[in-house]
CSV table of C-alpha atoms in Angstrom, one decimal:
chain,number,residue,atom,x,y,z
A,1,MET,CA,11.9,29.8,54.0
A,2,SER,CA,15.6,28.4,53.6
A,3,SER,CA,17.0,28.4,50.9
A,4,SER,CA,17.7,24.7,51.6
A,5,ILE,CA,13.0,24.2,50.9
A,6,MET,CA,13.2,26.1,48.2
A,7,ARG,CA,16.1,24.2,46.2
A,8,THR,CA,13.2,21.3,47.0
A,9,VAL,CA,11.0,22.5,46.1
A,10,THR,CA,12.8,23.8,42.3
A,11,ARG,CA,13.9,19.9,41.9
A,12,THR,CA,10.6,18.9,42.8
A,13,VAL,CA,8.7,20.6,40.3
A,14,GLY,CA,11.1,19.4,38.1
A,15,ARG,CA,12.9,22.2,36.9
A,16,THR,CA,10.8,23.0,33.9
A,17,PRO,CA,10.3,26.8,34.8
A,18,LEU,CA,7.8,28.0,35.8
A,19,ARG,CA,4.7,30.4,34.9
A,20,VAL,CA,4.0,32.5,38.4
A,21,ALA,CA,2.9,35.5,36.8
A,22,THR,CA,0.1,34.3,34.7
A,23,ALA,CA,-1.8,32.0,37.5
A,24,PRO,CA,-4.8,33.5,39.0
A,25,ALA,CA,-4.0,35.8,41.8
A,26,ALA,CA,-4.7,33.6,44.5
A,27,THR,CA,-2.3,31.4,43.4
A,28,ARG,CA,0.9,33.6,42.0
A,29,ALA,CA,0.6,35.0,46.0
A,30,LEU,CA,1.0,31.5,47.1
A,31,SER,CA,3.9,30.9,44.6
A,32,VAL,CA,5.6,34.0,45.3
A,33,ARG,CA,5.2,33.2,48.9
A,34,LEU,CA,6.3,29.8,48.1
A,35,PHE,CA,9.4,31.2,47.0
A,36,SER,CA,10.4,34.0,48.8
A,37,SER,CA,11.5,33.5,52.3
A,38,ARG,CA,8.9,36.6,53.6
A,39,LYS,CA,5.3,37.8,52.5
A,40,SER,CA,6.8,41.3,51.2
A,41,GLN,CA,4.5,44.1,53.3
A,42,HIS,CA,5.2,47.5,52.2
A,43,LYS,CA,4.5,51.0,53.3
A,44,HIS,CA,4.8,54.3,51.4
A,45,ILE,CA,7.0,56.3,53.1
A,46,PRO,CA,7.5,60.2,51.0
A,47,THR,CA,9.6,62.7,52.2
A,48,SER,CA,6.7,65.0,51.3
A,49,LYS,CA,2.9,64.4,50.6
A,50,ALA,CA,1.9,68.1,49.5
A,51,SER,CA,4.8,67.8,46.8
A,52,ILE,CA,2.9,65.2,45.4
A,53,ASN,CA,-0.5,66.2,42.3
A,54,PRO,CA,-2.6,64.2,41.5
A,55,GLY,CA,-2.3,63.3,37.6
A,56,VAL,CA,-4.2,63.7,35.0
A,57,LEU,CA,-5.8,60.7,34.2
A,58,GLY,CA,-7.6,59.3,30.7
A,59,ALA,CA,-8.2,56.3,29.0
A,60,LEU,CA,-5.9,53.5,28.4
A,61,ALA,CA,-5.4,51.4,25.1
A,62,ALA,CA,-6.9,48.1,25.2
A,63,GLY,CA,-3.8,45.7,24.4
A,64,ALA,CA,-0.7,45.1,23.7
A,65,LEU,CA,0.3,48.0,21.5
A,66,ALA,CA,-0.1,47.0,18.0
A,67,GLY,CA,3.4,48.4,16.9
A,68,TRP,CA,6.5,50.2,17.7
A,69,TYR,CA,8.7,53.3,16.2
A,70,PHE,CA,11.7,53.9,16.7
A,71,TYR,CA,12.9,57.6,17.6
A,72,SER,CA,15.3,59.0,15.1
A,73,GLY,CA,15.8,61.9,16.3
A,74,ALA,CA,13.4,64.6,18.0
A,75,GLU,CA,9.8,64.6,19.6
A,76,THR,CA,8.5,66.8,21.3
A,77,GLY,CA,6.1,66.2,24.9
A,78,PRO,CA,4.7,68.1,27.7
A,79,SER,CA,7.4,66.5,30.7
A,80,ASN,CA,10.2,68.5,31.1
A,81,ARG,CA,12.2,68.1,35.2
A,82,ASP,CA,9.1,70.0,37.2
A,83,SER,CA,6.2,68.3,35.2
A,84,TRP,CA,6.6,64.7,37.4
A,85,ARG,CA,4.9,67.7,39.9
A,86,LYS,CA,1.4,66.7,38.1
A,87,VAL,CA,2.1,63.1,38.4
A,88,ASN,CA,0.0,60.3,40.0
A,89,PHE,CA,2.9,57.5,41.0
A,90,HIS,CA,0.7,55.9,43.0
A,91,ASN,CA,-1.5,55.5,39.6
A,92,VAL,CA,1.4,55.0,37.5
A,93,TYR,CA,2.5,52.2,39.9
A,94,LYS,CA,-0.7,50.4,39.6
A,95,ASP,CA,-1.5,50.3,35.8
A,96,ILE,CA,2.0,49.1,34.7
A,97,ALA,CA,1.2,46.5,37.5
A,98,SER,CA,-1.9,45.9,35.2
A,99,LEU,CA,1.2,45.4,32.4
A,100,LEU,CA,3.3,43.0,33.8
A,101,GLU,CA,0.7,39.9,33.6
A,102,ASP,CA,0.8,38.9,29.4
A,103,GLU,CA,0.4,34.0,29.3
A,104,ASP,CA,1.3,35.4,25.7
A,105,TYR,CA,5.0,36.8,26.3
A,106,ASP,CA,8.0,35.4,27.0
A,107,ASP,CA,6.4,33.5,30.8
A,108,GLY,CA,4.4,34.5,30.5
A,109,SER,CA,5.6,38.7,32.6
A,110,TYR,CA,6.7,42.2,30.8
A,111,GLY,CA,8.1,42.5,34.9
A,112,PRO,CA,11.3,40.8,33.6
A,113,VAL,CA,12.0,42.5,30.8
A,114,PHE,CA,11.1,45.7,32.7
A,115,VAL,CA,14.1,45.4,34.5
A,116,ARG,CA,16.5,44.4,32.3
A,117,LEU,CA,14.8,48.3,30.4
A,118,ALA,CA,15.6,49.9,33.9
A,119,TRP,CA,18.9,48.4,33.8
A,120,HIS,CA,20.0,48.6,31.5
A,121,ALA,CA,18.6,53.0,30.7
A,122,SER,CA,20.5,53.5,34.0
A,123,GLY,CA,23.8,50.9,33.9
A,124,THR,CA,25.1,54.0,30.3
A,125,TYR,CA,26.2,56.4,33.3
A,126,ASP,CA,30.4,57.2,33.3
A,127,ARG,CA,30.9,59.1,36.3
A,128,LYS,CA,34.4,60.2,35.0
A,129,THR,CA,32.5,62.5,32.5
A,130,GLY,CA,29.1,63.0,34.1
A,131,THR,CA,27.5,61.2,30.8
A,132,GLY,CA,24.8,57.9,30.9
A,133,GLY,CA,22.2,56.9,33.3
A,134,SER,CA,18.4,57.2,33.1
A,135,ASP,CA,18.6,61.4,33.3
A,136,GLY,CA,17.2,61.9,30.1
A,137,ALA,CA,16.7,58.3,28.6
A,138,THR,CA,18.5,58.0,25.7
A,139,ILE,CA,17.5,54.6,24.8
A,140,ARG,CA,14.6,55.3,23.2
A,141,PHE,CA,17.0,56.9,20.4
A,142,THR,CA,19.1,55.4,17.9
A,143,PRO,CA,21.8,55.1,18.1
A,144,GLU,CA,22.0,54.2,21.7
A,145,SER,CA,18.1,51.9,21.1
A,146,GLY,CA,20.5,49.5,18.3
A,147,HIS,CA,22.6,48.8,20.9
A,148,GLY,CA,23.9,45.3,20.7
A,149,ALA,CA,23.1,44.8,24.5
A,150,ASN,CA,19.6,47.2,24.5
A,151,ALA,CA,18.3,44.2,21.7
A,152,GLY,CA,14.7,43.5,22.4
A,153,LEU,CA,14.2,46.7,24.7
A,154,ASP,CA,11.4,47.8,22.0
A,155,VAL,CA,9.2,45.1,23.3
A,156,ALA,CA,9.8,46.6,26.8
A,157,ARG,CA,9.0,50.9,25.8
A,158,ALA,CA,6.5,49.8,23.7
A,159,ARG,CA,4.9,47.5,26.4
A,160,LEU,CA,4.5,50.9,28.3
A,161,GLU,CA,4.3,53.7,25.5
A,162,PRO,CA,0.9,53.7,26.4
A,163,LEU,CA,1.2,54.8,29.6
A,164,LYS,CA,2.8,57.5,28.8
A,165,LYS,CA,-0.6,58.6,26.5
A,166,LYS,CA,-2.2,58.5,29.6
A,167,TYR,CA,0.1,60.3,31.6
A,168,PRO,CA,2.3,62.6,28.9
A,169,HIS,CA,3.4,65.0,32.3
A,170,ILE,CA,6.0,61.5,33.5
A,171,SER,CA,9.8,61.9,32.2
A,172,TYR,CA,10.4,58.1,29.7
A,173,GLY,CA,13.4,58.8,33.5
A,174,ASP,CA,10.3,58.0,34.9
A,175,LEU,CA,8.0,55.7,33.4
A,176,TYR,CA,11.1,52.9,32.5
A,177,THR,CA,13.0,53.6,36.2
A,178,LEU,CA,9.9,53.3,38.1
A,179,ALA,CA,8.9,50.1,35.6
A,180,GLY,CA,11.7,48.1,36.6
A,181,VAL,CA,10.4,49.2,40.5
A,182,VAL,CA,6.6,48.3,40.2
A,183,ALA,CA,8.5,44.8,38.3
A,184,VAL,CA,10.8,43.7,41.6
A,185,GLN,CA,8.4,44.8,43.7
A,186,GLU,CA,5.2,42.5,41.9
A,187,LEU,CA,7.8,39.1,41.9
A,188,GLY,CA,8.5,38.8,45.3
A,189,GLY,CA,11.5,41.4,45.8
A,190,PRO,CA,12.9,44.1,48.1
A,191,THR,CA,10.9,47.1,48.4
A,192,VAL,CA,13.4,49.1,45.9
A,193,ARG,CA,13.4,53.0,47.0
A,194,TRP,CA,11.9,55.4,43.6
A,195,ARG,CA,11.9,59.3,43.9
A,196,PRO,CA,11.0,61.0,40.0
A,197,GLY,CA,12.2,63.7,39.0
A,198,ARG,CA,14.5,62.3,35.5
A,199,SER,CA,13.9,64.8,32.3
A,200,ASP,CA,13.9,64.0,28.6
A,201,GLU,CA,16.2,64.2,26.4
A,202,LYS,CA,14.6,66.0,23.3
A,203,VAL,CA,17.2,65.0,20.1
A,204,SER,CA,19.2,62.0,20.0
A,205,GLU,CA,22.6,63.7,19.8
A,206,HIS,CA,23.1,63.1,24.0
A,207,CYS,CA,23.0,59.2,23.7
A,208,THR,CA,26.3,56.9,24.6
A,209,PRO,CA,28.3,55.3,23.4
A,210,ASP,CA,28.2,52.0,21.9
A,211,GLY,CA,29.8,49.4,24.8
A,212,ARG,CA,29.3,51.0,28.3
A,213,LEU,CA,26.8,48.3,29.5
A,214,PRO,CA,28.0,44.8,30.9
A,215,ASP,CA,29.9,42.4,27.9
A,216,ALA,CA,28.0,38.1,28.7
A,217,ALA,CA,30.9,37.1,28.0
A,218,GLN,CA,34.0,38.4,29.8
A,219,GLY,CA,34.7,38.3,33.1
A,220,ALA,CA,35.3,39.6,35.7
A,221,ASN,CA,38.3,42.4,35.3
A,222,HIS,CA,35.8,43.7,32.3
A,223,VAL,CA,33.0,43.5,34.4
A,224,ARG,CA,34.7,45.6,37.3
A,225,ASP,CA,35.9,48.0,34.6
A,226,ILE,CA,32.0,48.1,33.8
A,227,PHE,CA,30.4,48.3,37.4
A,228,TYR,CA,34.1,50.8,39.1
A,229,ARG,CA,33.0,52.5,36.0
A,230,MET,CA,29.7,54.0,37.1
A,231,GLY,CA,30.9,54.1,41.2
A,232,PHE,CA,29.4,50.2,42.5
A,233,ASN,CA,32.2,48.1,44.7
A,234,ASP,CA,32.1,44.8,44.5
A,235,GLN,CA,29.6,43.4,46.5
A,236,GLU,CA,27.3,45.8,45.4
A,237,ILE,CA,28.4,44.6,41.9
A,238,ALA,CA,27.5,40.9,43.0
A,239,ALA,CA,23.8,42.1,44.3
A,240,LEU,CA,23.3,43.4,41.5
A,241,VAL,CA,23.8,40.4,39.7
A,242,GLY,CA,21.1,38.5,41.2
A,243,ALA,CA,18.4,40.4,38.5
A,244,HIS,CA,18.9,37.8,36.7
A,245,ALA,CA,17.5,35.3,39.1
A,246,LEU,CA,14.2,37.4,36.8
A,247,GLY,CA,13.8,36.1,33.3
A,248,ARG,CA,15.6,34.3,29.7
A,249,CYS,CA,18.2,35.2,27.1
A,250,HIS,CA,17.0,34.7,23.9
A,251,SER,CA,18.9,34.2,21.3
A,252,THR,CA,17.5,36.5,18.4
A,253,ARG,CA,18.8,39.4,20.8
A,254,SER,CA,21.9,38.5,22.7
A,255,GLY,CA,23.1,35.1,20.9
A,256,TYR,CA,22.3,33.4,24.4
A,257,GLU,CA,19.8,31.5,24.6
A,258,GLY,CA,17.7,29.9,28.2
A,259,PRO,CA,16.5,30.3,31.7
A,260,TRP,CA,18.8,31.0,35.1
A,261,ASN,CA,16.9,28.2,36.7
A,262,ALA,CA,12.8,27.1,37.2
A,263,SER,CA,10.9,30.1,38.3
A,264,PRO,CA,12.0,33.0,35.7
A,265,THR,CA,9.5,35.4,36.8
A,266,VAL,CA,9.7,35.7,40.7
A,267,PHE,CA,11.9,37.0,42.5
A,268,THR,CA,14.3,35.1,44.4
A,269,ASN,CA,18.5,34.5,45.3
A,270,PHE,CA,18.2,31.5,43.0
A,271,PHE,CA,20.1,32.7,40.9
A,272,TYR,CA,23.3,32.2,43.5
A,273,THR,CA,21.8,29.1,44.8
A,274,GLU,CA,22.4,27.4,41.1
A,275,LEU,CA,25.4,28.4,40.7
A,276,LEU,CA,26.9,27.4,44.1
A,277,GLU,CA,25.7,23.5,43.8
A,278,ASP,CA,24.8,23.0,40.4
A,279,LYS,CA,27.8,21.9,37.8
A,280,TRP,CA,28.4,24.3,34.4
A,281,VAL,CA,29.8,23.2,31.6
A,282,PRO,CA,30.0,24.9,27.5
A,283,LYS,CA,26.9,24.1,25.7
A,284,LYS,CA,26.9,22.4,22.6
A,285,TRP,CA,26.1,24.6,20.1
A,286,ASP,CA,26.6,26.7,16.8
A,287,GLY,CA,26.1,30.1,19.7
A,288,PRO,CA,28.2,32.0,21.6
A,289,ALA,CA,29.7,30.4,24.4
A,290,GLN,CA,27.4,29.7,27.2
A,291,TYR,CA,27.2,26.9,30.3
A,292,VAL,CA,25.4,24.9,30.8
A,293,ASP,CA,23.5,22.4,34.1
A,294,LYS,CA,25.4,19.2,33.1
A,295,ASP,CA,22.3,17.5,34.7
A,296,THR,CA,19.1,18.4,32.9
A,297,LYS,CA,20.8,21.1,30.8
A,298,SER,CA,17.6,23.4,31.2
A,299,PHE,CA,19.6,26.7,32.9
A,300,MET,CA,22.9,28.8,31.8
A,301,MET,CA,25.0,31.2,32.7
A,302,LEU,CA,26.5,33.5,30.8
A,303,PRO,CA,30.8,33.9,31.0
A,304,ALA,CA,30.1,36.5,33.0
A,305,ASP,CA,28.0,34.7,35.5
A,306,VAL,CA,30.5,32.1,36.1
A,307,ALA,CA,32.8,35.1,36.9
A,308,PHE,CA,31.4,35.1,40.3
A,309,LYS,CA,31.4,32.0,41.4
A,310,THR,CA,35.3,31.8,40.2
A,311,ASP,CA,36.5,34.9,41.4
A,312,PRO,CA,37.2,35.0,45.0
A,313,GLN,CA,36.4,38.6,46.1
A,314,PHE,CA,33.0,37.8,44.9
A,315,ARG,CA,32.2,34.1,45.8
A,316,LYS,CA,31.8,35.2,49.8
A,317,TYR,CA,28.8,37.4,48.4
A,318,VAL,CA,27.7,34.7,46.0
A,319,GLU,CA,27.9,32.4,48.9
A,320,LYS,CA,26.5,35.1,51.5
A,321,TYR,CA,23.3,35.5,49.1
A,322,ALA,CA,22.9,31.5,48.5
A,323,ALA,CA,22.5,31.2,52.5
A,324,ASP,CA,20.5,33.9,53.1
A,325,GLN,CA,17.1,35.6,50.9
A,326,ASP,CA,17.2,38.0,53.1
A,327,ALA,CA,20.3,39.2,52.9
A,328,PHE,CA,20.6,39.8,49.5
A,329,PHE,CA,17.1,41.3,49.6
A,330,ALA,CA,18.7,43.7,51.2
A,331,ASP,CA,22.2,44.9,49.5
A,332,PHE,CA,19.7,44.4,46.2
A,333,ALA,CA,17.3,47.3,47.2
A,334,PRO,CA,19.4,50.6,47.3
A,335,ALA,CA,22.0,48.8,45.4
A,336,PHE,CA,19.5,49.6,42.7
A,337,THR,CA,17.6,52.6,43.8
A,338,LYS,CA,21.9,53.7,43.6
A,339,LEU,CA,21.8,52.7,39.8
A,340,LEU,CA,18.3,54.0,38.2
A,341,GLU,CA,19.8,57.6,40.3
A,342,LEU,CA,23.2,57.6,38.6
A,343,GLY,CA,24.5,60.6,37.1
A,344,VAL,CA,20.5,62.4,38.1
A,345,LYS,CA,19.9,65.8,40.4
A,346,PHE,CA,16.6,64.8,41.3
A,347,PRO,CA,14.7,68.6,42.5
A,348,THR,CA,15.9,68.6,46.5
A,349,ASP,CA,12.2,68.5,46.9
A,350,ALA,CA,11.1,65.2,44.9
A,351,PRO,CA,9.8,62.9,46.7
A,352,VAL,CA,11.0,59.4,48.1
A,353,TYR,CA,8.9,56.5,47.9
A,354,GLU,CA,8.5,53.3,48.8
A,355,PHE,CA,5.4,51.9,47.2
A,356,LYS,CA,2.8,49.0,48.9
A,357,THR,CA,2.2,46.2,46.7
A,358,LEU,CA,-0.8,45.2,44.6
A,359,GLU,CA,-1.4,42.0,47.0
C-alpha cells in the first residue's frame, strides 16, 4: 500500500490512536496488512541446525507479574555464554509473542516497551572503550536501571521475568534483545536477524555510566555524538529513529507525553510521514519542551525528533523513508541487528535466526 493511501487511512480514522494489538487475531492481521506496505512472510534460516537444542520446558506463570524487584548487587543462575545451546529459541519467540497483547496496558501492547528495552540495553555501547551494550544485561542492575532514560523499563523486565524462570538457560541479554525482535516483527515490521550467545554479568559494578543514551531534549549534534560513539552513520541513525512509530511517551517516565502517530502498536513509516507532513508547534504545558501537531494536538515530537527534519543530512533519509516504507524496512532491519549486537563476542557457531511471525 502506498504511503499516500496509508496517510489517507490514518486521517480517516480521525487521528485517534488505534489499539491494533488488542483486536481479535483476524482483525489484527487485517490491520497490520492495512498499515504495512507488504505482508510479512518470514522464514527461519539458522546457520547451524545442529547447534540448536530443544530447551527446558516449564509452566509459564499465568497473568502479569504482580510486582518487580530491583537487582541491587549480585545474582546467581545457570545462564552463561554457552548455556544458549540448551534453549529452544523458537519456543522462546512464541512465548514472548504471547506476552505482547494486553488490553489493560497502555495502547494494548507491550511491544513498544520491549523494543525500548532491547534498544536501551544495547545502546550504551562505547566502541572506544569496548564497554556497554547488551552483553552482560547490566540494565537490570542499579544504578543503570534507575538512569532517567530507563524509567519505566522495569515494566518490560517484569513482563519477561516468567520466561527467564521457564527458560533458565537463556541469558537476560538474549531474552531482552530477542523481545525487541519479536515486537518489531509481530507488530508488522521487517524480519530482523538475531543470534544468541550473550552472557550475563553477575554484579552491578559493570553498569555503564549515566548519559550514554540519547537526550531527547538535544539536537542533531548530540544525536550524532551518541550514535557515532557506537559506530553508526547518518543513514543508520535515521533508520533507527523510525522505531518511534511505536509507542508513546509518558510524563511519569520520560517527562514527555503522547504518541508519535495514530497507530502506536503497528510498525510503519509513519514517524517520517508525520514529521514531514504535519506542522509541529511547541506544546503549551508545564512539562519539558516538546512539540504537538498544530491541527489536532493529539500527537507529539521530541526536540531530537524535529532535528531529523531540520538537519539536511538527516532529512534526505527522512524523505526517502516517508516516500517508501519498504526502503525504510530494508534499512532498519540491519541497523537494528547491528545495535543489538554491539560489543557482543558471539561464539563462532552461534546460529543466525530469521523467525517466522505467528500470523
